[in-house]
Amino acid sequence: MPPWLAWARLLRVANIFTAVADPLAGWLVIGGGAPAWLLFPIVGASACLYTAGIVLNDCFDYRLDCRERPERPLPRGEVSLRAARAVGVGLLITGLVLAAIAGKAVLVTALFLAGLILFYDAWAKQIPGLGPVVLGSCRTLNFLLGLRCVPVTFLWMPATLGIYVTALTFIARHEATRPELRRIVKRLLLGIIVVDAVFVALTGDLTGALIVLALLVPTVALSRVFAMT
């Protein structure tokens, strides 16, 4: 397998669009902001933090995946564990740098998000019931990256997204022993983009909702080639 293809599988490239949909929706929900270019480091920070969490999670789960998910790049030896760790840490740092460029509020949110990502990857997922809640909280913070502030009127949106992802994670925890669940989990992951688009539509911004919904196109296309779980 070409190295780039192995890395694409490790990074779960299809999932990246489900991650950037959150801050994009948050940005659109409050009507954007000035200067508009700040959206790019915000979205970039989200993508980097998400992929960092994915890579580091596979690093922590290396021994488990050798037994339960031997088809993944690390157990197959297509990517070295050392290289994966370096890339994971590099993505985490890059995400925080991009958040700092976007402003103090974004950086503070990103720091909490990075902390939760590491907490989940290293410990929380091993504690029954805690792992899904932590992942749901990560999605809540990911949405808040785009809000940049915390308008009480819109708080129910990131909270609802967090509950959705918590439920999704509870289901996904059983996919290693029940492979038939992988199709359901994939659809629920795609549903994150739909949920984000609905939030934007509820504010009356139908154009913005369509922009978020358009992220389904590359996500579905890539998911036909790369596994999302």
Coordinates of N, CA, C and O in Angstrom, one line a residue, residues 71-167:
E71 N -6.8 -4.8 10.7 CA -6.8 -4.2 9.4 C -6.4 -2.8 9.4 O -6.1 -2.2 8.3
R72 N -6.3 -2.2 10.5 CA -5.9 -0.8 10.6 C -4.4 -0.6 10.3 O -3.6 -1.5 10.4
P73 N -4.0 0.6 9.9 CA -2.6 0.8 9.4 C -1.5 0.5 10.5 O -0.4 0.0 10.1
L74 N -1.7 0.8 11.8 CA -0.7 0.6 12.8 C -0.5 -0.9 13.0 O 0.7 -1.4 12.9
P75 N -1.5 -1.7 13.2 CA -1.3 -3.2 13.4 C -0.7 -3.8 12.2 O 0.1 -4.8 12.3
R76 N -1.0 -3.3 11.0 CA -0.5 -3.9 9.8 C 0.9 -3.5 9.5 O 1.6 -4.0 8.6
G77 N 1.4 -2.5 10.3 CA 2.8 -2.1 10.1 C 3.0 -1.1 8.9 O 4.1 -0.8 8.5
E78 N 1.9 -0.6 8.4 CA 1.9 0.3 7.2 C 2.4 1.7 7.7 O 2.9 2.5 6.9
V79 N 2.2 2.1 8.9 CA 2.7 3.3 9.6 C 3.3 2.9 10.9 O 2.7 2.1 11.6
S80 N 4.5 3.4 11.1 CA 5.2 3.0 12.4 C 4.5 3.7 13.6 O 4.0 4.9 13.4
L81 N 4.6 3.1 14.7 CA 4.0 3.7 15.9 C 4.7 5.0 16.3 O 4.0 6.0 16.7
R82 N 6.0 5.0 16.1 CA 6.8 6.2 16.5 C 6.4 7.4 15.6 O 6.2 8.5 16.0
A83 N 6.2 7.1 14.3 CA 5.8 8.2 13.3 C 4.4 8.7 13.6 O 4.1 9.9 13.6
A84 N 3.5 7.8 14.0 CA 2.1 8.1 14.3 C 2.1 9.0 15.5 O 1.4 10.0 15.6
R85 N 2.9 8.7 16.5 CA 2.9 9.5 17.8 C 3.4 10.9 17.4 O 2.9 11.9 17.9
A86 N 4.5 11.0 16.6 CA 5.0 12.3 16.3 C 4.0 13.2 15.5 O 3.8 14.3 15.8
V87 N 3.3 12.5 14.6 CA 2.3 13.3 13.8 C 1.2 13.7 14.7 O 0.7 14.8 14.6
G88 N 0.7 12.8 15.6 CA -0.4 13.1 16.4 C -0.1 14.3 17.3 O -0.9 15.2 17.5
V89 N 1.1 14.3 17.9 CA 1.5 15.5 18.8 C 1.7 16.7 17.9 O 1.3 17.8 18.3
G90 N 2.2 16.6 16.7 CA 2.4 17.7 15.8 C 1.1 18.3 15.4 O 0.9 19.6 15.4
L91 N 0.1 17.5 15.2 CA -1.2 18.0 14.8 C -1.9 18.7 16.0 O -2.6 19.7 15.8
L92 N -1.7 18.2 17.2 CA -2.2 18.8 18.4 C -1.7 20.2 18.6 O -2.4 21.2 18.8
I93 N -0.4 20.3 18.4 CA 0.3 21.6 18.6 C -0.1 22.6 17.5 O -0.4 23.8 17.8
T94 N -0.2 22.1 16.3 CA -0.6 22.9 15.2 C -2.1 23.5 15.4 O -2.3 24.6 15.1
G95 N -2.9 22.6 15.9 CA -4.3 23.0 16.2 C -4.3 24.1 17.2 O -5.1 25.1 17.0
L96 N -3.5 24.1 18.2 CA -3.5 25.1 19.2 C -2.9 26.4 18.7 O -3.3 27.5 19.0
V97 N -1.9 26.3 17.8 CA -1.3 27.5 17.2 C -2.4 28.2 16.3 O -2.5 29.4 16.4
L98 N -3.1 27.4 15.5 CA -4.1 28.0 14.7 C -5.2 28.7 15.6 O -5.7 29.7 15.2
A99 N -5.6 28.0 16.7 CA -6.6 28.6 17.6 C -6.1 29.9 18.2 O -6.8 30.9 18.3
A100 N -4.8 30.0 18.5 CA -4.2 31.2 19.0 C -4.3 32.4 18.0 O -4.6 33.5 18.4
I101 N -4.1 32.0 16.7 CA -4.2 33.0 15.7 C -5.6 33.6 15.6 O -5.9 34.7 15.3
A102 N -6.6 32.7 15.9 CA -8.0 33.1 15.8 C -8.5 33.9 16.9 O -9.6 34.5 16.9
G103 N -7.7 34.0 18.0 CA -8.1 34.8 19.2 C -8.1 34.1 20.5 O -8.0 32.8 20.6
K104 N -8.1 34.9 21.6 CA -8.0 34.3 22.9 C -9.2 33.4 23.2 O -9.0 32.3 23.8
A105 N -10.4 33.7 22.9 CA -11.6 32.9 23.2 C -11.4 31.5 22.5 O -11.7 30.5 23.1
V106 N -11.0 31.5 21.3 CA -10.8 30.3 20.5 C -9.7 29.4 21.1 O -9.8 28.2 21.3
L107 N -8.6 30.1 21.5 CA -7.5 29.4 22.1 C -7.9 28.7 23.4 O -7.6 27.6 23.7
V108 N -8.6 29.4 24.3 CA -9.1 28.9 25.6 C -9.9 27.6 25.3 O -9.8 26.6 26.0
T109 N -10.9 27.7 24.4 CA -11.7 26.6 24.0 C -10.9 25.4 23.5 O -11.1 24.3 23.9
A110 N -9.9 25.8 22.6 CA -9.1 24.7 22.0 C -8.2 24.0 23.1 O -8.0 22.8 23.0
L111 N -7.8 24.8 24.1 CA -7.0 24.2 25.2 C -7.8 23.2 26.0 O -7.3 22.1 26.3
F112 N -9.0 23.5 26.3 CA -9.9 22.6 27.0 C -10.2 21.4 26.1 O -10.2 20.2 26.6
L113 N -10.4 21.6 24.8 CA -10.7 20.5 23.8 C -9.5 19.6 23.7 O -9.7 18.4 23.8
A114 N -8.3 20.1 23.6 CA -7.1 19.3 23.6 C -6.9 18.5 24.8 O -6.6 17.3 24.8
G115 N -7.2 19.1 26.0 CA -7.1 18.4 27.2 C -8.1 17.2 27.3 O -7.8 16.1 27.7
L116 N -9.3 17.4 26.8 CA -10.3 16.4 26.8 C -10.0 15.2 25.8 O -10.2 14.1 26.1
I117 N -9.4 15.6 24.7 CA -9.0 14.6 23.7 C -7.9 13.7 24.3 O -8.0 12.5 24.2
L118 N -6.9 14.3 25.0 CA -5.9 13.4 25.6 C -6.5 12.6 26.8 O -6.1 11.5 26.9
F119 N -7.4 13.2 27.5 CA -8.0 12.5 28.6 C -8.8 11.3 28.1 O -8.7 10.2 28.7
Y120 N -9.5 11.5 27.0 CA -10.3 10.4 26.4 C -9.3 9.3 25.9 O -9.5 8.1 26.2
D121 N -8.3 9.7 25.1 CA -7.4 8.7 24.5 C -6.7 7.9 25.5 O -6.5 6.7 25.3
A122 N -6.2 8.5 26.6 CA -5.4 7.8 27.5 C -6.1 7.1 28.6 O -5.7 6.0 29.1
W123 N -7.3 7.7 29.1 CA -7.9 7.1 30.3 C -9.4 6.9 30.2 O -10.0 5.9 30.5
A124 N -10.1 8.0 29.8 CA -11.6 8.0 29.9 C -12.3 6.9 29.2 O -13.3 6.3 29.7
K125 N -11.8 6.5 28.0 CA -12.5 5.4 27.3 C -12.4 4.1 28.0 O -13.2 3.2 27.6
Q126 N -11.5 3.9 28.9 CA -11.4 2.7 29.7 C -12.4 2.6 30.8 O -12.5 1.5 31.4
I127 N -13.0 3.7 31.1 CA -14.0 3.8 32.3 C -15.4 3.7 31.7 O -15.8 4.5 31.0
P128 N -16.1 2.6 32.1 CA -17.5 2.4 31.5 C -18.4 3.6 31.7 O -18.5 4.2 32.9
G129 N -19.0 4.1 30.7 CA -19.9 5.2 30.7 C -19.2 6.6 30.6 O -19.9 7.6 30.1
L130 N -18.0 6.7 31.0 CA -17.3 8.0 30.9 C -16.8 8.4 29.5 O -17.0 9.5 29.1
G131 N -16.3 7.4 28.8 CA -15.8 7.6 27.5 C -16.7 8.4 26.5 O -16.4 9.4 26.0
P132 N -17.9 7.8 26.4 CA -18.9 8.5 25.5 C -19.2 9.9 25.9 O -19.4 10.8 25.0
V133 N -19.3 10.1 27.2 CA -19.6 11.5 27.7 C -18.5 12.5 27.4 O -18.7 13.6 27.0
V134 N -17.3 12.0 27.5 CA -16.1 12.8 27.2 C -16.1 13.2 25.7 O -15.8 14.3 25.3
L135 N -16.3 12.2 24.9 CA -16.4 12.4 23.4 C -17.5 13.4 23.0 O -17.3 14.2 22.2
G136 N -18.6 13.2 23.7 CA -19.7 14.2 23.4 C -19.3 15.6 23.8 O -19.6 16.6 23.1
S137 N -18.6 15.7 24.9 CA -18.1 17.0 25.4 C -17.1 17.6 24.4 O -17.1 18.8 24.2
C138 N -16.3 16.7 23.8 CA -15.4 17.2 22.8 C -16.1 17.8 21.6 O -15.7 18.9 21.1
R139 N -17.2 17.2 21.2 CA -18.0 17.8 20.1 C -18.7 19.1 20.5 O -18.8 20.0 19.7
T140 N -19.1 19.2 21.7 CA -19.7 20.5 22.2 C -18.6 21.6 22.1 O -18.9 22.7 21.6
L141 N -17.4 21.3 22.6 CA -16.3 22.3 22.5 C -16.0 22.6 21.1 O -15.6 23.8 20.7
N142 N -16.0 21.6 20.2 CA -15.7 21.8 18.8 C -16.6 22.8 18.2 O -16.2 23.7 17.4
F143 N -17.9 22.7 18.5 CA -18.9 23.6 18.0 C -18.7 25.0 18.6 O -18.8 26.0 17.9
L144 N -18.3 25.1 19.9 CA -18.0 26.4 20.5 C -16.8 27.1 19.9 O -16.7 28.3 20.1
L145 N -15.9 26.4 19.3 CA -14.8 27.0 18.6 C -15.3 28.1 17.6 O -14.8 29.2 17.4
G146 N -16.4 27.7 16.9 CA -17.0 28.6 15.9 C -17.8 29.7 16.5 O -17.8 30.8 16.0
L147 N -18.4 29.5 17.6 CA -19.2 30.5 18.3 C -18.3 31.6 18.8 O -18.7 32.8 18.8
R148 N -17.1 31.2 19.3 CA -16.1 32.1 19.9 C -16.5 32.8 21.2 O -15.7 33.3 21.9
C149 N -17.8 32.9 21.4 CA -18.3 33.4 22.6 C -19.4 32.4 23.0 O -19.7 31.5 22.3
V150 N -20.1 32.7 24.1 CA -21.1 31.7 24.6 C -22.5 32.5 24.7 O -22.9 32.7 25.9
P151 N -23.1 32.8 23.6 CA -24.5 33.4 23.7 C -25.4 32.4 24.3 O -25.6 31.3 23.8
V152 N -26.1 32.7 25.4 CA -26.9 31.8 26.1 C -28.1 31.3 25.2 O -28.5 30.1 25.3
T153 N -28.5 32.1 24.3 CA -29.6 31.8 23.4 C -29.3 30.5 22.6 O -30.1 29.7 22.2
F154 N -28.0 30.4 22.2 CA -27.6 29.3 21.3 C -26.9 28.1 22.0 O -26.5 27.1 21.4
L155 N -26.8 28.1 23.3 CA -26.1 27.1 24.1 C -26.7 25.7 23.9 O -26.0 24.7 24.0
W156 N -28.0 25.6 23.6 CA -28.7 24.4 23.5 C -28.2 23.6 22.2 O -28.2 22.4 22.2
M157 N -27.6 24.3 21.3 CA -27.1 23.7 20.0 C -25.9 22.8 20.3 O -25.9 21.6 20.0
P158 N -24.8 23.4 20.8 CA -23.6 22.5 21.1 C -24.0 21.5 22.2 O -23.4 20.4 22.1
A159 N -24.9 21.8 23.1 CA -25.3 20.8 24.1 C -26.0 19.6 23.4 O -25.7 18.4 23.7
T160 N -26.9 19.9 22.5 CA -27.6 18.9 21.8 C -26.7 18.0 20.9 O -26.8 16.8 20.9
L161 N -25.7 18.7 20.3 CA -24.7 18.0 19.5 C -23.9 17.0 20.4 O -23.6 15.9 20.0
G162 N -23.6 17.5 21.5 CA -22.8 16.7 22.5 C -23.6 15.4 22.9 O -23.0 14.3 23.0
I163 N -24.9 15.6 23.1 CA -25.7 14.4 23.5 C -25.8 13.4 22.3 O -25.8 12.2 22.5
Y164 N -25.9 14.0 21.1 CA -26.0 13.1 19.9 C -24.8 12.3 19.8 O -24.8 11.1 19.6
V165 N -23.6 12.9 19.9 CA -22.3 12.2 19.8 C -22.1 11.2 20.9 O -21.5 10.1 20.8
T166 N -22.6 11.6 22.1 CA -22.5 10.6 23.3 C -23.3 9.4 23.0 O -22.7 8.3 23.2
A167 N -24.5 9.5 22.4 CA -25.3 8.3 22.1 C -24.6 7.5 21.0 O -24.6 6.3 21.0

